[in-house]
PDB file of C-alpha atoms in Angstrom:
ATOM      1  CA  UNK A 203       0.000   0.000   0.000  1.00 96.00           C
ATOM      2  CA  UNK A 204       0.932   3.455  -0.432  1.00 97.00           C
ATOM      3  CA  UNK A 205       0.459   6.671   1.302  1.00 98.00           C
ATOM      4  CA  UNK A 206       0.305   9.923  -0.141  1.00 98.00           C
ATOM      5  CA  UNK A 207       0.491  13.024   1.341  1.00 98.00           C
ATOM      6  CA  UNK A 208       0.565  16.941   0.605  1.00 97.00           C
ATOM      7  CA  UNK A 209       2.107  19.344   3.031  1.00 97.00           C
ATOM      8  CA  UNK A 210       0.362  22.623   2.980  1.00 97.00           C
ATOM      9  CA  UNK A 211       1.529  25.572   4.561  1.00 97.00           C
ATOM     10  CA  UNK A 212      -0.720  28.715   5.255  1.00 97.00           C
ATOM     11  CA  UNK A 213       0.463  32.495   5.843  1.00 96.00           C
ATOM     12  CA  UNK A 214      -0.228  33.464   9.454  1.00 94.00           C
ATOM     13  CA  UNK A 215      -2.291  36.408   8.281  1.00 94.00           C
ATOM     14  CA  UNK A 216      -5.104  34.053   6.414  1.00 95.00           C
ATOM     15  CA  UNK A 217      -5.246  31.139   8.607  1.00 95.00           C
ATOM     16  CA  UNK A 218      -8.907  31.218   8.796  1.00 95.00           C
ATOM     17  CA  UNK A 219      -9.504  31.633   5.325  1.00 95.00           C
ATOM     18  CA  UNK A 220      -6.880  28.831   4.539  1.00 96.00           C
ATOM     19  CA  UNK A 221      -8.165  26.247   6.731  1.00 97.00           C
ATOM     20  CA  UNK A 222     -11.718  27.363   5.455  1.00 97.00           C
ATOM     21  CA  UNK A 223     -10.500  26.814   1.573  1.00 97.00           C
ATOM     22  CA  UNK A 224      -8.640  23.413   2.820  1.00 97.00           C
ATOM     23  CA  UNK A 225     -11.796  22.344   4.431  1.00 98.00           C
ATOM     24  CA  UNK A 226     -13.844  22.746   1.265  1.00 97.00           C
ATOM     25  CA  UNK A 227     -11.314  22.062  -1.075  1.00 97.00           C
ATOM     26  CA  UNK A 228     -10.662  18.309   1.094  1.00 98.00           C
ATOM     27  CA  UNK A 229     -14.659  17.846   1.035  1.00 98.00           C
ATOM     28  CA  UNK A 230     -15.302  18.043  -2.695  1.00 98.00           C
ATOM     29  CA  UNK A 231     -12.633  16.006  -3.830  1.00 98.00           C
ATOM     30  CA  UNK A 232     -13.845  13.445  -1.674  1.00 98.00           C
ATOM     31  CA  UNK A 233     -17.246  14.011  -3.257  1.00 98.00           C
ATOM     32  CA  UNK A 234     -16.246  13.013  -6.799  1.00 98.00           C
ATOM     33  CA  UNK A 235     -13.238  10.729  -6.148  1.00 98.00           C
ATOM     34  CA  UNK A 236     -12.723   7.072  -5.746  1.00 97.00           C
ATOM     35  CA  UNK A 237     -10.131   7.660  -3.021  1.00 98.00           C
ATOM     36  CA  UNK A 238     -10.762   9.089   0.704  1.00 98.00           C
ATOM     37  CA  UNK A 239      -8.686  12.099   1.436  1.00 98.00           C
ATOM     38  CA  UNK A 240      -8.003  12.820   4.981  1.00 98.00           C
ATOM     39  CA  UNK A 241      -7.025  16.197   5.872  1.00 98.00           C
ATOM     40  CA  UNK A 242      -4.635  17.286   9.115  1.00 98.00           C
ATOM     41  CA  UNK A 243      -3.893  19.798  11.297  1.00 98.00           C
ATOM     42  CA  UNK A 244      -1.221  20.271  13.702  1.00 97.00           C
ATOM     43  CA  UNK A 245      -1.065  19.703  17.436  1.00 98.00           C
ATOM     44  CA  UNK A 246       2.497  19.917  17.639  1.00 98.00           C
ATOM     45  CA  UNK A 247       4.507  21.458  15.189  1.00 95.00           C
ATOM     46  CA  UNK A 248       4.794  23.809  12.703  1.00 94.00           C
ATOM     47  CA  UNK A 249       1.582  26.200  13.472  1.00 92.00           C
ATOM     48  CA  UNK A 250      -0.189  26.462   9.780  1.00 95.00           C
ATOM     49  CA  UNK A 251       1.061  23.632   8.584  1.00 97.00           C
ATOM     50  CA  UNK A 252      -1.362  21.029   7.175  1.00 98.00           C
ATOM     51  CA  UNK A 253      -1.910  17.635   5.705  1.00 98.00           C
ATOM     52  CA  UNK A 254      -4.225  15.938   3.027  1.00 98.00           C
ATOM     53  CA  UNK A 255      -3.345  12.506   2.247  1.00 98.00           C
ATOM     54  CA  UNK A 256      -4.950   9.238   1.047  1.00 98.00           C
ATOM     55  CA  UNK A 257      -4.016   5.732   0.501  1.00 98.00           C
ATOM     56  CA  UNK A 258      -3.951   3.761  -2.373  1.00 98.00           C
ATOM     57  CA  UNK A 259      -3.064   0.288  -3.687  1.00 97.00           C
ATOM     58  CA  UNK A 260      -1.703   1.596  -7.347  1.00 98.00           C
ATOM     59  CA  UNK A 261      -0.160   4.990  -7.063  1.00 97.00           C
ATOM     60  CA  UNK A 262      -0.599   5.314 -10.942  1.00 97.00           C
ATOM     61  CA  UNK A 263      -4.555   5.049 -11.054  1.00 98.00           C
ATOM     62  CA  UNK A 264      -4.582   7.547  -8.400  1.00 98.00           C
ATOM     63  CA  UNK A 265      -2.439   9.772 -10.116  1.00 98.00           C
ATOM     64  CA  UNK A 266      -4.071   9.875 -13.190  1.00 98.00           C
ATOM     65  CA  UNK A 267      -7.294  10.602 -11.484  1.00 98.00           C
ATOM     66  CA  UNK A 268      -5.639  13.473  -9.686  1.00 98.00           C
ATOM     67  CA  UNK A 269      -4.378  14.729 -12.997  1.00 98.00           C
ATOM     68  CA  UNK A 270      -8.305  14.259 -14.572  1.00 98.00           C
ATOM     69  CA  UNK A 271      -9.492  16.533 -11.770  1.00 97.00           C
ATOM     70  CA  UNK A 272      -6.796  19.085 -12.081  1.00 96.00           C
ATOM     71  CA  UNK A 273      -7.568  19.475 -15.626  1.00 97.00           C
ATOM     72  CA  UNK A 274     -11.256  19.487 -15.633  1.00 97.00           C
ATOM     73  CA  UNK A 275     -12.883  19.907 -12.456  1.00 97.00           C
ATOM     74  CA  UNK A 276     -13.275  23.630 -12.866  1.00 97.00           C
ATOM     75  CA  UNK A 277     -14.793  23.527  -9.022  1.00 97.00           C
ATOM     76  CA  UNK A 278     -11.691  22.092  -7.774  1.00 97.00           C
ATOM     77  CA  UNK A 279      -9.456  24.875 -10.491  1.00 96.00           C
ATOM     78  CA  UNK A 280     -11.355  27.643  -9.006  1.00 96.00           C
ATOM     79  CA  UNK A 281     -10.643  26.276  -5.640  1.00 96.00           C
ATOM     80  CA  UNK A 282      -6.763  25.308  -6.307  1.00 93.00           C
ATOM     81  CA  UNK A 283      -6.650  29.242  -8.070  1.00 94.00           C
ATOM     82  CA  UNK A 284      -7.936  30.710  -4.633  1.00 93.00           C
ATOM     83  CA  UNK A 285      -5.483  29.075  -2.407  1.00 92.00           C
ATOM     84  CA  UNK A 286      -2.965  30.844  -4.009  1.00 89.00           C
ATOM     85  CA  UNK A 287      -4.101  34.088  -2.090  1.00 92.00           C
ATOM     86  CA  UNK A 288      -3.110  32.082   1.167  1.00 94.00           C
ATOM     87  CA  UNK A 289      -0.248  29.556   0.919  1.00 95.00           C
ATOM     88  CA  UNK A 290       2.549  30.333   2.311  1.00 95.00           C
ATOM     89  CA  UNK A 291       4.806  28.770  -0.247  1.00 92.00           C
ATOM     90  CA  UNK A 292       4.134  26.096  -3.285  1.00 94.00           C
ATOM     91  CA  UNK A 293       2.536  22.702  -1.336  1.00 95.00           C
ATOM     92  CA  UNK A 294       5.012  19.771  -0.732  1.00 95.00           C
ATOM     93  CA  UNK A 295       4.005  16.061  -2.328  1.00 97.00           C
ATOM     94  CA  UNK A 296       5.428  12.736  -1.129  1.00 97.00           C
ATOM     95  CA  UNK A 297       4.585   9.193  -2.218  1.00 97.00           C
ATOM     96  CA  UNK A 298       5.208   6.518   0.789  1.00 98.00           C
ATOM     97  CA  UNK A 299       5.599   3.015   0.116  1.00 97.00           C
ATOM     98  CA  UNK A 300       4.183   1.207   3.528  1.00 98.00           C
ATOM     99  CA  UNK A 301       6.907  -1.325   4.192  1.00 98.00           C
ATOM    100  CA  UNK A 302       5.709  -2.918   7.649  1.00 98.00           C
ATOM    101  CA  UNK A 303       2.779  -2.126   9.976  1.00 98.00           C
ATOM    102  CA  UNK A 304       2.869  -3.398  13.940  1.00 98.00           C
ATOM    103  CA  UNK A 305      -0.408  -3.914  15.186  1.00 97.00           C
ATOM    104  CA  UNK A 306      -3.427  -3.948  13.073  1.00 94.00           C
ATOM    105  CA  UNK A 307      -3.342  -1.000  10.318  1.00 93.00           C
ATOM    106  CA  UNK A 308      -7.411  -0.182  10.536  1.00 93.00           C
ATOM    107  CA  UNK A 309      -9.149   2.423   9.168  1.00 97.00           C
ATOM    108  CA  UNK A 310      -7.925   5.773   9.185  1.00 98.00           C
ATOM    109  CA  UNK A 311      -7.070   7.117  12.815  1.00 98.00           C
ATOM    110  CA  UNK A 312      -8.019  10.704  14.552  1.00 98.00           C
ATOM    111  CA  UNK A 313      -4.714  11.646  15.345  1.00 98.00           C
ATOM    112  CA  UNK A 314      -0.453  10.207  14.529  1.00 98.00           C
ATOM    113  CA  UNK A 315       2.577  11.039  15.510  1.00 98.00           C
ATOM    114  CA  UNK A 316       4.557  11.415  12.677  1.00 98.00           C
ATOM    115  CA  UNK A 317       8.548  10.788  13.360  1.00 97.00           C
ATOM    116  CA  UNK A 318      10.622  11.127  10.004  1.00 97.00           C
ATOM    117  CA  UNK A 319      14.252  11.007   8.906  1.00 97.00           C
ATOM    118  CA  UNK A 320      16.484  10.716   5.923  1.00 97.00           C
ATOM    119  CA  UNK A 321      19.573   8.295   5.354  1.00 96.00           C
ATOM    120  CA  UNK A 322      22.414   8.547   3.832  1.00 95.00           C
ATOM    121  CA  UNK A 323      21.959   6.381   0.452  1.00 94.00           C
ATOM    122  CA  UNK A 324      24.264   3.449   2.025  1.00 95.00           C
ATOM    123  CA  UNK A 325      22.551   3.861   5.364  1.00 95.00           C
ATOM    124  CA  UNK A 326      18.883   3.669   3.324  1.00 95.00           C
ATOM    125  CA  UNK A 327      18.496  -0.474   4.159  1.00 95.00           C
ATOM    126  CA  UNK A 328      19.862  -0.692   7.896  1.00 96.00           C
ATOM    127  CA  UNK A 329      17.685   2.543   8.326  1.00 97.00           C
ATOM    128  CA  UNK A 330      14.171   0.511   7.309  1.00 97.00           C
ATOM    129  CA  UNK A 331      15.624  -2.739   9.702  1.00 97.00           C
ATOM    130  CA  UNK A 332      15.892  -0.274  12.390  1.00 97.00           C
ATOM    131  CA  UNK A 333      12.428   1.423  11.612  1.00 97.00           C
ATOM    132  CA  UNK A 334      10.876  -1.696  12.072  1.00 98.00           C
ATOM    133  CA  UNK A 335      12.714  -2.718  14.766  1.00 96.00           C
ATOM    134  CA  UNK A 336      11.671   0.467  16.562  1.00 97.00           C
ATOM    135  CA  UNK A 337       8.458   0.099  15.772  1.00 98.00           C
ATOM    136  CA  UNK A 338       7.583  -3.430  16.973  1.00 98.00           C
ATOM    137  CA  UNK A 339       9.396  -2.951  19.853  1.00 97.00           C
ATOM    138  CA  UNK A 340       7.131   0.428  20.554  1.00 97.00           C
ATOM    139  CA  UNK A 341       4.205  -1.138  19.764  1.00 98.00           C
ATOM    140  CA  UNK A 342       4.593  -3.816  22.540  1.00 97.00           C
ATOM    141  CA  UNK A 343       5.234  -1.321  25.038  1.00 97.00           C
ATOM    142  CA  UNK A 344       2.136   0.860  23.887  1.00 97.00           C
ATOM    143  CA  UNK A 345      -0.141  -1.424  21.858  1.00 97.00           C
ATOM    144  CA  UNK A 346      -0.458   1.197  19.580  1.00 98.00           C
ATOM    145  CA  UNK A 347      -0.118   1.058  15.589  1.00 98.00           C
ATOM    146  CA  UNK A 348       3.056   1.800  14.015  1.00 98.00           C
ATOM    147  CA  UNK A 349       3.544   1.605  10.545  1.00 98.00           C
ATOM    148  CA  UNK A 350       6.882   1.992   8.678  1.00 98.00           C
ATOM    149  CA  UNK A 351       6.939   3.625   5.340  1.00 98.00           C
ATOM    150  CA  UNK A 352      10.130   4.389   3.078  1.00 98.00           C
ATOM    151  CA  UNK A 353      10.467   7.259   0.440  1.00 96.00           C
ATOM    152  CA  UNK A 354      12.184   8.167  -2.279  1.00 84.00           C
ATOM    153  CA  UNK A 355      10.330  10.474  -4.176  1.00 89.00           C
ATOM    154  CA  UNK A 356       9.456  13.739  -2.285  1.00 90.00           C
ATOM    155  CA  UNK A 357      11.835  13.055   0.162  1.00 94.00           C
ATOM    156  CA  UNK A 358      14.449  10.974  -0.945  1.00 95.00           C
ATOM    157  CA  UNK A 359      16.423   7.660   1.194  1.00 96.00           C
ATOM    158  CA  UNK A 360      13.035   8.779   3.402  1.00 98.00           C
ATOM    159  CA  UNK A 361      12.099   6.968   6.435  1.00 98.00           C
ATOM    160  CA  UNK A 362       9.138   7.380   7.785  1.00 98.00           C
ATOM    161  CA  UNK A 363       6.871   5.759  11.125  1.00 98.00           C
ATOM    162  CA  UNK A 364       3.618   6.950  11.796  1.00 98.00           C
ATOM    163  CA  UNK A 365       1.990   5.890  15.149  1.00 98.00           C
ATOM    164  CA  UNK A 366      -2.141   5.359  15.383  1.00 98.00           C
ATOM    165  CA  UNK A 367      -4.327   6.541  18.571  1.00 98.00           C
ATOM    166  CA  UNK A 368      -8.122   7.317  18.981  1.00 98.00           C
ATOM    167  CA  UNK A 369      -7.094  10.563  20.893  1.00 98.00           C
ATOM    168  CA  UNK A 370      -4.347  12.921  22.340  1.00 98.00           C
ATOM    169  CA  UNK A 371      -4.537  11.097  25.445  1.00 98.00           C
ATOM    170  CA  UNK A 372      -4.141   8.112  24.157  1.00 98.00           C
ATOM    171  CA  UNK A 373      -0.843   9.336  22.857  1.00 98.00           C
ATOM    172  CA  UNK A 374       0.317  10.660  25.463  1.00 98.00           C
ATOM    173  CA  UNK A 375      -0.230   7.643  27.981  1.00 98.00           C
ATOM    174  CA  UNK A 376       1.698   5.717  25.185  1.00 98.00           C
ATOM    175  CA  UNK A 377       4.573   8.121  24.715  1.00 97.00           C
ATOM    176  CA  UNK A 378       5.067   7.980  28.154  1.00 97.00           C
ATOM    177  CA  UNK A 379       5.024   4.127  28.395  1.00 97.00           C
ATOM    178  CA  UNK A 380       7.622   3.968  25.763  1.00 97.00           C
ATOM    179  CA  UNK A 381       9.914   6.952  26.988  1.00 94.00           C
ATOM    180  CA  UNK A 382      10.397   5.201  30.555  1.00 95.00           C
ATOM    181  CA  UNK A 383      11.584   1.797  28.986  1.00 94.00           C
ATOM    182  CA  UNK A 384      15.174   1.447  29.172  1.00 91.00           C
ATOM    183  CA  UNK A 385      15.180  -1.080  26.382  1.00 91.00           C
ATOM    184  CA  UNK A 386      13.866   2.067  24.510  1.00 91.00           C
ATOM    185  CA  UNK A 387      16.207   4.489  25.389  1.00 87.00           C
ATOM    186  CA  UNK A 388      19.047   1.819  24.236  1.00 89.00           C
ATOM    187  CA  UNK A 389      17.488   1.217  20.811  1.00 89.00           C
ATOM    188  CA  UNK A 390      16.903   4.952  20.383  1.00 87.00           C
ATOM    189  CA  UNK A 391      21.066   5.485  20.530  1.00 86.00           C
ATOM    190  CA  UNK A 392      21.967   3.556  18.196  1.00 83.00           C
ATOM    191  CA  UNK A 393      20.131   5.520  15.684  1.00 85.00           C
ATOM    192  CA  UNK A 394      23.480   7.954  14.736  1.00 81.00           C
ATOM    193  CA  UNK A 395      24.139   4.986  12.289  1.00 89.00           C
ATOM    194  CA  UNK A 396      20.952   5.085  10.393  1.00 95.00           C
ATOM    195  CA  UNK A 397      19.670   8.639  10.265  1.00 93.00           C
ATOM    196  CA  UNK A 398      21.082  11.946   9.194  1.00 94.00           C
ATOM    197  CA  UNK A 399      20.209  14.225  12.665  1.00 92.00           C
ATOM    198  CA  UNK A 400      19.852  17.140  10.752  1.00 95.00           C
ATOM    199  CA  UNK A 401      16.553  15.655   8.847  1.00 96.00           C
ATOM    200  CA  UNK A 402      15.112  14.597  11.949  1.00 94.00           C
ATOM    201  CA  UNK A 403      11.673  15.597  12.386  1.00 96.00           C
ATOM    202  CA  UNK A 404       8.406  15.166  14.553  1.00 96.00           C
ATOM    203  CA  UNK A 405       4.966  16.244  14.433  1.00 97.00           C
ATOM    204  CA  UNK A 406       1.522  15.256  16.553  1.00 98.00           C
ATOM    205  CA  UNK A 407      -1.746  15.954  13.750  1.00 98.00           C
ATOM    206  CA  UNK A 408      -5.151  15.309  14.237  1.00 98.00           C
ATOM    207  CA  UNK A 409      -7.318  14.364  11.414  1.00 98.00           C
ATOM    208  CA  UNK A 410     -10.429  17.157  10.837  1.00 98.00           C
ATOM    209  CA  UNK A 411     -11.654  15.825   7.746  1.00 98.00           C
TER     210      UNK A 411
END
């Protein structure tokens, strides 16, 4: 499976009017298309930062509808032309392959924790073993979701776990269950080998749409 995702950014000085346009924008697609698009917002992060993805099983039927819509939906042009007014910056697209998933994947969740990083090119295969290592071994502290996903389009020799829960609290009671396991803490230093620590980066979203 495969897990796209757009990273939109909106100026601080038309945030309501941005998350107003994604929330309509997000809302018709998934009125015409054969996908369901999910959209995000952050909890912790970058403020104004937002997420649409979807899954798919073949990345190039999905694209090809995407390119139908952009080039005849003239709701979804008009809508694309308005966001112009607000973005901070030209939107951000990455294509994730899902490599590994510990726990049971389900449908859709209300809210992830997103923890990404990118590998040197000879690091790019110990840096997926380690992934999954890390996220087995957090997923029987937790019992939470974790799947693994690897990149290289977007964001390239891209590593990628995304963790599932019904609810900020249920995050946080497993982020602390994890944090205070030594076996954790041990795994977690051996990451200099696998990871560039410049690209590291986390987020907390929560799913609106």
């Amino acid at each position: 499976m495969f897990l796209w995702n757009r990273q939109i950014t909106i100026s601080p000085d038309s945030f309501n009017a941005g998350v107003a346009g994604l929330v309509d924008a997000v809302t018709h697609v998934n009125s015409v298309s054969d996908y369901e698009f999910s959209l995000w917002a952050p909890v912790l992060g970058t403020l104004g930062q937002f997420g649409v993805s979807a899954r798919c099983e073949d990345f190039g039927l999905f694209a090809d509808e995407m390119a139908a819509r952009g080039a005849g939906d003239e709701t979804f042009r008009a809508m694309m032309d308005a966001m112009g007014s607000w973005m901070a910056g030209n939107p951000q697209d990455t294509l994730w392959n899902v490599l590994h998933v510990a726990g049971e994947m389900g449908d859709v969740p209300n809210v992830c924790s997103v923890i990404r990083w990118q590998a040197a090119p000879i690091q790019l295969m110990s840096a997926v073993q380690f992934g999954i290592g890390m996220a087995d071994y957090a997923s029987g502290i937790s019992g939470s979701t974790i799947s693994v996903s690897a990149s290289n389009y977007g964001y390239p020799n891209g590593i990628c776990l995304i963790g599932a829960y019904d609810s900020v609290a249920d995050f946080q009671e497993a982020s602390l269950a994890v944090n205070a396991d030594g076996g954790f803490a041990e795994r977690l230093a051996s990451s200099e080998s696998v990871a560039r620590p410049e690209t590291i980066e986390t987020a907390l979203i929560r799913r609106i749409l």
